[in-house]
Coordinates of C-alpha atoms in Angstrom, one line a residue:
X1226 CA 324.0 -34.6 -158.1
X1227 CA 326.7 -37.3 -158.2
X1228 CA 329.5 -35.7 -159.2
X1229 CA 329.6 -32.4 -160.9
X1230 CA 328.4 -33.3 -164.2
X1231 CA 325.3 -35.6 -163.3
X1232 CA 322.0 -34.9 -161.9
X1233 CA 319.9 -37.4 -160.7
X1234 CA 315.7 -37.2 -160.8
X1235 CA 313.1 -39.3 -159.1
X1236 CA 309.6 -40.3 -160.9
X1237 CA 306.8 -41.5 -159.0
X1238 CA 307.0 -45.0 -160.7
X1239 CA 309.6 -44.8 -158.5
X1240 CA 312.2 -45.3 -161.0
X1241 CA 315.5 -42.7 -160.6
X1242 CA 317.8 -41.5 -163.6
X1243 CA 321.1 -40.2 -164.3
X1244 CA 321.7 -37.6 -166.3
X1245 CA 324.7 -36.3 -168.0
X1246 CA 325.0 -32.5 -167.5
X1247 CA 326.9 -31.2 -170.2
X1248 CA 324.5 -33.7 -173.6
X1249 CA 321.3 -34.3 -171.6
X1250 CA 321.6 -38.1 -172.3
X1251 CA 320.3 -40.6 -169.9
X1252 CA 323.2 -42.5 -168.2
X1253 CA 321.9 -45.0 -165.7
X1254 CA 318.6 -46.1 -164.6
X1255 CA 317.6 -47.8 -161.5
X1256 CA 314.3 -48.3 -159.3
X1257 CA 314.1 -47.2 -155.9
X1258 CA 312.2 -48.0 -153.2
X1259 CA 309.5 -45.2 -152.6
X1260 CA 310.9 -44.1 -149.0
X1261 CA 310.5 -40.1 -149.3
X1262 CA 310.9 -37.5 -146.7
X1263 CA 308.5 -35.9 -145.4
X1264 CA 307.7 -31.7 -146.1
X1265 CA 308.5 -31.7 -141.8
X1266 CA 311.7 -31.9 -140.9
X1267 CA 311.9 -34.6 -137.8
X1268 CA 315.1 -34.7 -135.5
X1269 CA 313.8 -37.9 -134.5
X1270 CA 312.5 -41.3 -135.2
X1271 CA 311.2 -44.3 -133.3
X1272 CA 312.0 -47.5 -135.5
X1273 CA 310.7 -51.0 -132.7
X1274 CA 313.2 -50.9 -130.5
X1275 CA 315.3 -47.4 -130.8
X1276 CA 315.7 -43.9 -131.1
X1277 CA 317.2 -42.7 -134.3
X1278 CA 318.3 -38.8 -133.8
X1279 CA 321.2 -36.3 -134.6
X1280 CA 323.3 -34.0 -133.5
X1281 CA 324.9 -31.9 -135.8
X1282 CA 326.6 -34.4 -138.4
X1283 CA 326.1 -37.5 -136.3
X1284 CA 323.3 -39.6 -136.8
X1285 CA 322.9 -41.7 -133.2
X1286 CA 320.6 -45.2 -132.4
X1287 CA 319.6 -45.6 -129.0
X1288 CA 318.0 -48.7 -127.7
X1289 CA 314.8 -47.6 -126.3
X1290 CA 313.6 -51.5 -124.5
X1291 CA 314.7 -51.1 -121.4
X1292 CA 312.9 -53.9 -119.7
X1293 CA 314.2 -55.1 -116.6
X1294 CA 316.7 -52.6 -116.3
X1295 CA 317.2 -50.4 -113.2
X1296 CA 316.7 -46.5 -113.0
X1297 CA 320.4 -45.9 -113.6
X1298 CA 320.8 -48.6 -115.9
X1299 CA 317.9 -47.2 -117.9
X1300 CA 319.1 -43.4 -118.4
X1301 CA 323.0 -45.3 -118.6
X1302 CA 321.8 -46.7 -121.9
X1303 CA 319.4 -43.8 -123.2
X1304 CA 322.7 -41.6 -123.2
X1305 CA 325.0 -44.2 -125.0
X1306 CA 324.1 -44.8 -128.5
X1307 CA 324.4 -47.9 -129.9
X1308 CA 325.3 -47.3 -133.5
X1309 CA 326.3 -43.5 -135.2
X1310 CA 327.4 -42.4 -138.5
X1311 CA 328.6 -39.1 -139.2
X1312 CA 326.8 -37.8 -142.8
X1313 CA 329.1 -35.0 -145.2
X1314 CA 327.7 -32.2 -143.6
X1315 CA 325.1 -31.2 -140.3
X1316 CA 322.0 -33.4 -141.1
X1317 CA 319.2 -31.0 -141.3
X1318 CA 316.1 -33.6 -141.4
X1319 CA 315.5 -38.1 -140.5
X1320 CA 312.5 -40.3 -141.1
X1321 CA 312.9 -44.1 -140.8
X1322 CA 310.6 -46.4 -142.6
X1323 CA 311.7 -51.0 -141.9
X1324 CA 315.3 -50.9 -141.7
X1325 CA 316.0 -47.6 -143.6
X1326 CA 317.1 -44.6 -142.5
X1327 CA 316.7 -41.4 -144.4
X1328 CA 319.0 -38.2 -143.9
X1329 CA 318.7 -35.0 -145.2
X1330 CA 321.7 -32.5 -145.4
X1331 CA 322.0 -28.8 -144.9
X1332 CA 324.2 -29.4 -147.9
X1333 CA 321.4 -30.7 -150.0
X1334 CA 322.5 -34.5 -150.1
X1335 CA 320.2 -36.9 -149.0
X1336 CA 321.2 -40.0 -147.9
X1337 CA 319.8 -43.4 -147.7
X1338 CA 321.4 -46.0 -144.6
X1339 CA 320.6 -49.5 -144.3
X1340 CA 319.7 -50.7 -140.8
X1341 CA 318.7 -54.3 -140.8
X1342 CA 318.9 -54.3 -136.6
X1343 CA 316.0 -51.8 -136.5
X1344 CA 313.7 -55.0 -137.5
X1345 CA 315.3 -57.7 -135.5

């Protein structure tokens, strides 16, 4: 849903719809870009370079290329993330796919991020 009086559907030509609620008329049409989640839920996601995971309601990057970096410097930077954002409620389920992220909710929301830096 996107507010109280719309529900939103998916086709697999990829295109999603909104619906008003209350008539059943078609209000918007858009189409997306065929990232799904999978059946499994995955606390986390290797995307080049990083780590994407969660913890409770706070998605967290790492950088994972630790070349040339000492022992301490490597589990220094494995424990700092680089990037977070904290979702609407505990995040239940991630995949990654380019420089999207996907995260589910416990809530039922599902949330698409844009990460361009997970290609770079």
């Amino acid at each position: 849903f996107r507010d109280a009086g719309t529900l939103v559907s998916a086709s697999q030509d990829r295109t999603v719809r909104f619906w008003a609620v209350g008539s059943g008329a078609g209000e918007e049409e858009m189409v997306g870009d065929g990232l799904t989640l999978s059946q499994d839920p995955c606390d986390k996601e290797t995307a080049g370079n990083y780590l994407v995971t969660y913890k409770a309601d706070l998605l967290l990057v790492h950088l994972t290329d630790t070349a040339g970096a000492s022992e301490h410097e490597k589990a220094e930077q494995n424990q700092q993330p680089i990037a977070f954002f904290r979702a609407p409620s505990p995040i239940f389920a991630l995949e990654c796919a380019g420089d999207k992220i996907m995260v589910r909710c416990q809530n039922g929301e599902v949330l698409q991020l844009w990460a361009p830096f997970l290609v770079s």
